[in-house]
Amino acid sequence: MAIRAEVDADRDSIHAVNTAAFETSGEADLVDALRAKAVPLISLVAEIDGAITGHILFSPVSLAEHPDLNLMGLGPMAVLPQRQRQGVGSALVREGLKRCKQQRCDAVVVVGHPEYYPRFGFVPASRYGVRCEYDVPDDVFMLVELKAGALRGASGLARYDEAFANV
């Protein structure tokens, strides 16, 4: 399996992976909308035997009370149903977090499964006093600090790109 940055030729495959993983085109359309306007953007694909089997996207998130912080949001992440539970998603998350750190990102937030994301260091964002703009349970809105101490005293409301409102 190879994890690499997406290229223009991957767009149709990325759309197909997201649609297959989520059973609607909502997340795939979100990826297209974010790709068109969100900066910076980290978009990675997992490739097995020349075929794209997974995709992950990281886009900017703001903490209005602390505009100096560099935060990214993980999502969507998608893996073809027949390739799930084979390490594809984990490889995408690990490489994505590594690239976020290389871009000097302070922290990454995610709305996701509380049984899955802690293995990558994610904890409930409420531990840092960070809240999600969406009405989600406390245990599904998580973050991982990539720069130790970056979030000390940085509580507030995390806001995603407006494209997320259309999902």
CSV table of C-alpha atoms in Angstrom, one decimal:
chain,number,residue,atom,x,y,z
A,1,MET,CA,0.0,0.0,0.0
A,2,ALA,CA,1.2,3.5,-0.9
A,3,ILE,CA,0.0,6.7,0.7
A,4,ARG,CA,0.5,9.8,-1.4
A,5,ALA,CA,-0.8,13.3,-2.0
A,6,GLU,CA,-3.7,13.4,-4.4
A,7,VAL,CA,-3.1,14.6,-8.0
A,8,ASP,CA,-5.7,16.0,-10.4
A,9,ALA,CA,-6.1,12.6,-12.1
A,10,ASP,CA,-7.3,11.1,-8.8
A,11,ARG,CA,-10.4,13.2,-8.5
A,12,ASP,CA,-12.9,10.8,-10.0
A,13,SER,CA,-11.5,7.9,-8.0
A,14,ILE,CA,-11.6,10.0,-4.8
A,15,HIS,CA,-15.3,10.9,-5.5
A,16,ALA,CA,-16.1,7.2,-6.1
A,17,VAL,CA,-14.3,6.0,-2.9
A,18,ASN,CA,-16.2,8.6,-0.7
A,19,THR,CA,-19.5,7.8,-2.3
A,20,ALA,CA,-19.0,4.0,-1.8
A,21,ALA,CA,-17.8,4.5,1.8
A,22,PHE,CA,-20.7,6.7,2.8
A,23,GLU,CA,-23.4,5.5,0.5
A,24,THR,CA,-24.3,9.0,-0.6
A,25,SER,CA,-22.4,11.7,-2.5
A,26,GLY,CA,-22.5,14.1,0.5
A,27,GLU,CA,-19.0,13.6,1.7
A,28,ALA,CA,-17.7,13.3,-1.9
A,29,ASP,CA,-19.3,16.6,-2.8
A,30,LEU,CA,-17.8,18.1,0.4
A,31,VAL,CA,-14.3,17.0,-0.7
A,32,ASP,CA,-14.9,18.7,-4.1
A,33,ALA,CA,-16.1,21.9,-2.4
A,34,LEU,CA,-13.2,22.1,0.0
A,35,ARG,CA,-10.7,21.3,-2.7
A,36,ALA,CA,-12.0,24.3,-4.6
A,37,LYS,CA,-11.5,26.8,-1.8
A,38,ALA,CA,-9.9,25.7,1.4
A,39,VAL,CA,-6.2,26.5,2.0
A,40,PRO,CA,-4.1,24.9,3.2
A,41,LEU,CA,-5.5,21.5,2.4
A,42,ILE,CA,-3.9,18.1,2.9
A,43,SER,CA,-5.6,15.5,0.7
A,44,LEU,CA,-4.0,12.0,0.6
A,45,VAL,CA,-4.9,8.7,-1.1
A,46,ALA,CA,-4.2,5.1,-0.3
A,47,GLU,CA,-3.3,3.1,-3.4
A,48,ILE,CA,-3.2,-0.7,-3.6
A,49,ASP,CA,-2.1,-2.4,-6.8
A,50,GLY,CA,-2.5,0.9,-8.7
A,51,ALA,CA,-6.1,1.5,-7.5
A,52,ILE,CA,-7.2,4.1,-5.0
A,53,THR,CA,-8.8,2.4,-2.1
A,54,GLY,CA,-8.9,5.2,0.5
A,55,HIS,CA,-8.9,9.0,0.9
A,56,ILE,CA,-8.4,11.4,3.7
A,57,LEU,CA,-8.8,15.2,3.8
A,58,PHE,CA,-7.5,17.8,6.3
A,59,SER,CA,-8.8,21.4,6.0
A,60,PRO,CA,-8.4,24.5,8.2
A,61,VAL,CA,-10.5,24.9,11.3
A,62,SER,CA,-10.6,28.2,13.3
A,63,LEU,CA,-10.8,28.9,16.9
A,64,ALA,CA,-12.2,32.4,16.8
A,65,GLU,CA,-10.9,33.3,20.2
A,66,HIS,CA,-7.4,32.4,19.2
A,67,PRO,CA,-6.8,33.2,15.5
A,68,ASP,CA,-3.1,32.7,15.9
A,69,LEU,CA,-3.5,28.9,16.3
A,70,ASN,CA,-3.0,26.7,13.2
A,71,LEU,CA,-5.7,24.0,13.5
A,72,MET,CA,-6.8,21.5,10.9
A,73,GLY,CA,-9.9,19.3,10.8
A,74,LEU,CA,-9.7,15.7,9.8
A,75,GLY,CA,-12.5,14.6,7.5
A,76,PRO,CA,-13.9,13.1,5.6
A,77,MET,CA,-11.9,9.9,5.6
A,78,ALA,CA,-13.1,7.1,3.4
A,79,VAL,CA,-12.1,3.6,2.6
A,80,LEU,CA,-13.7,1.3,0.0
A,81,PRO,CA,-16.0,-1.1,1.9
A,82,GLN,CA,-14.1,-4.2,0.7
A,83,ARG,CA,-10.8,-2.7,2.0
A,84,GLN,CA,-12.1,-1.6,5.4
A,85,ARG,CA,-10.5,-3.2,8.5
A,86,GLN,CA,-7.2,-3.8,6.6
A,87,GLY,CA,-5.2,-0.9,8.0
A,88,VAL,CA,-5.9,1.5,5.1
A,89,GLY,CA,-7.6,4.1,7.3
A,90,SER,CA,-5.0,3.9,10.0
A,91,ALA,CA,-2.2,4.4,7.4
A,92,LEU,CA,-4.1,7.5,6.1
A,93,VAL,CA,-4.6,9.0,9.5
A,94,ARG,CA,-0.9,8.5,10.5
A,95,GLU,CA,0.5,10.0,7.3
A,96,GLY,CA,-2.0,12.8,7.5
A,97,LEU,CA,-1.1,13.7,11.0
A,98,LYS,CA,2.6,13.6,10.1
A,99,ARG,CA,2.0,16.0,7.2
A,100,CYS,CA,-0.1,18.3,9.4
A,101,LYS,CA,2.8,18.4,11.8
A,102,GLN,CA,5.3,19.1,9.0
A,103,GLN,CA,3.1,22.1,8.1
A,104,ARG,CA,3.4,23.4,11.7
A,105,CYS,CA,-0.1,22.6,12.6
A,106,ASP,CA,-0.8,23.1,16.3
A,107,ALA,CA,-3.6,20.5,16.6
A,108,VAL,CA,-6.1,18.5,14.6
A,109,VAL,CA,-9.8,18.1,15.5
A,110,VAL,CA,-12.2,15.3,14.3
A,111,VAL,CA,-15.8,14.4,14.6
A,112,GLY,CA,-15.5,10.7,14.7
A,113,HIS,CA,-15.8,7.3,16.4
A,114,PRO,CA,-14.6,7.5,20.0
A,115,GLU,CA,-13.4,3.9,19.8
A,116,TYR,CA,-11.3,4.5,16.7
A,117,TYR,CA,-9.5,7.9,16.9
A,118,PRO,CA,-7.9,7.6,20.4
A,119,ARG,CA,-5.3,5.1,19.0
A,120,PHE,CA,-3.8,8.1,17.2
A,121,GLY,CA,-3.7,10.3,20.3
A,122,PHE,CA,-7.1,12.0,20.0
A,123,VAL,CA,-8.9,12.8,23.2
A,124,PRO,CA,-12.2,14.6,23.8
A,125,ALA,CA,-11.7,18.3,22.8
A,126,SER,CA,-13.5,19.3,26.0
A,127,ARG,CA,-10.4,18.5,27.9
A,128,TYR,CA,-8.9,21.6,26.3
A,129,GLY,CA,-12.1,23.6,26.6
A,130,VAL,CA,-12.6,23.4,22.9
A,131,ARG,CA,-16.2,23.0,21.6
A,132,CYS,CA,-17.6,22.0,18.3
A,133,GLU,CA,-19.9,24.3,16.4
A,134,TYR,CA,-22.1,21.3,15.6
A,135,ASP,CA,-24.3,19.6,18.2
A,136,VAL,CA,-22.4,16.4,18.7
A,137,PRO,CA,-21.8,14.3,21.8
A,138,ASP,CA,-18.7,15.2,23.8
A,139,ASP,CA,-16.9,11.9,23.1
A,140,VAL,CA,-17.1,12.2,19.3
A,141,PHE,CA,-15.5,15.7,19.0
A,142,MET,CA,-11.9,15.0,19.7
A,143,LEU,CA,-8.5,16.6,19.1
A,144,VAL,CA,-4.8,15.7,19.1
A,145,GLU,CA,-2.3,18.3,20.0
A,146,LEU,CA,0.7,18.2,17.5
A,147,LYS,CA,2.7,20.9,19.2
A,148,ALA,CA,3.0,20.2,22.9
A,149,GLY,CA,1.3,23.0,25.0
A,150,ALA,CA,0.0,24.8,21.9
A,151,LEU,CA,-3.6,24.7,23.2
A,152,ARG,CA,-2.8,25.7,26.8
A,153,GLY,CA,-5.4,28.3,27.7
A,154,ALA,CA,-6.9,28.2,24.2
A,155,SER,CA,-10.5,27.3,24.8
A,156,GLY,CA,-13.3,28.3,22.5
A,157,LEU,CA,-15.6,27.3,19.6
A,158,ALA,CA,-14.0,25.4,16.7
A,159,ARG,CA,-15.4,26.4,13.4
A,160,TYR,CA,-15.2,24.4,10.2
A,161,ASP,CA,-15.3,25.7,6.6
A,162,GLU,CA,-18.8,26.7,5.6
A,163,ALA,CA,-18.8,23.9,3.1
A,164,PHE,CA,-19.4,21.5,6.0
A,165,ALA,CA,-22.8,23.0,6.6
A,166,ASN,CA,-24.1,21.5,3.3
A,167,VAL,CA,-23.3,17.9,4.2
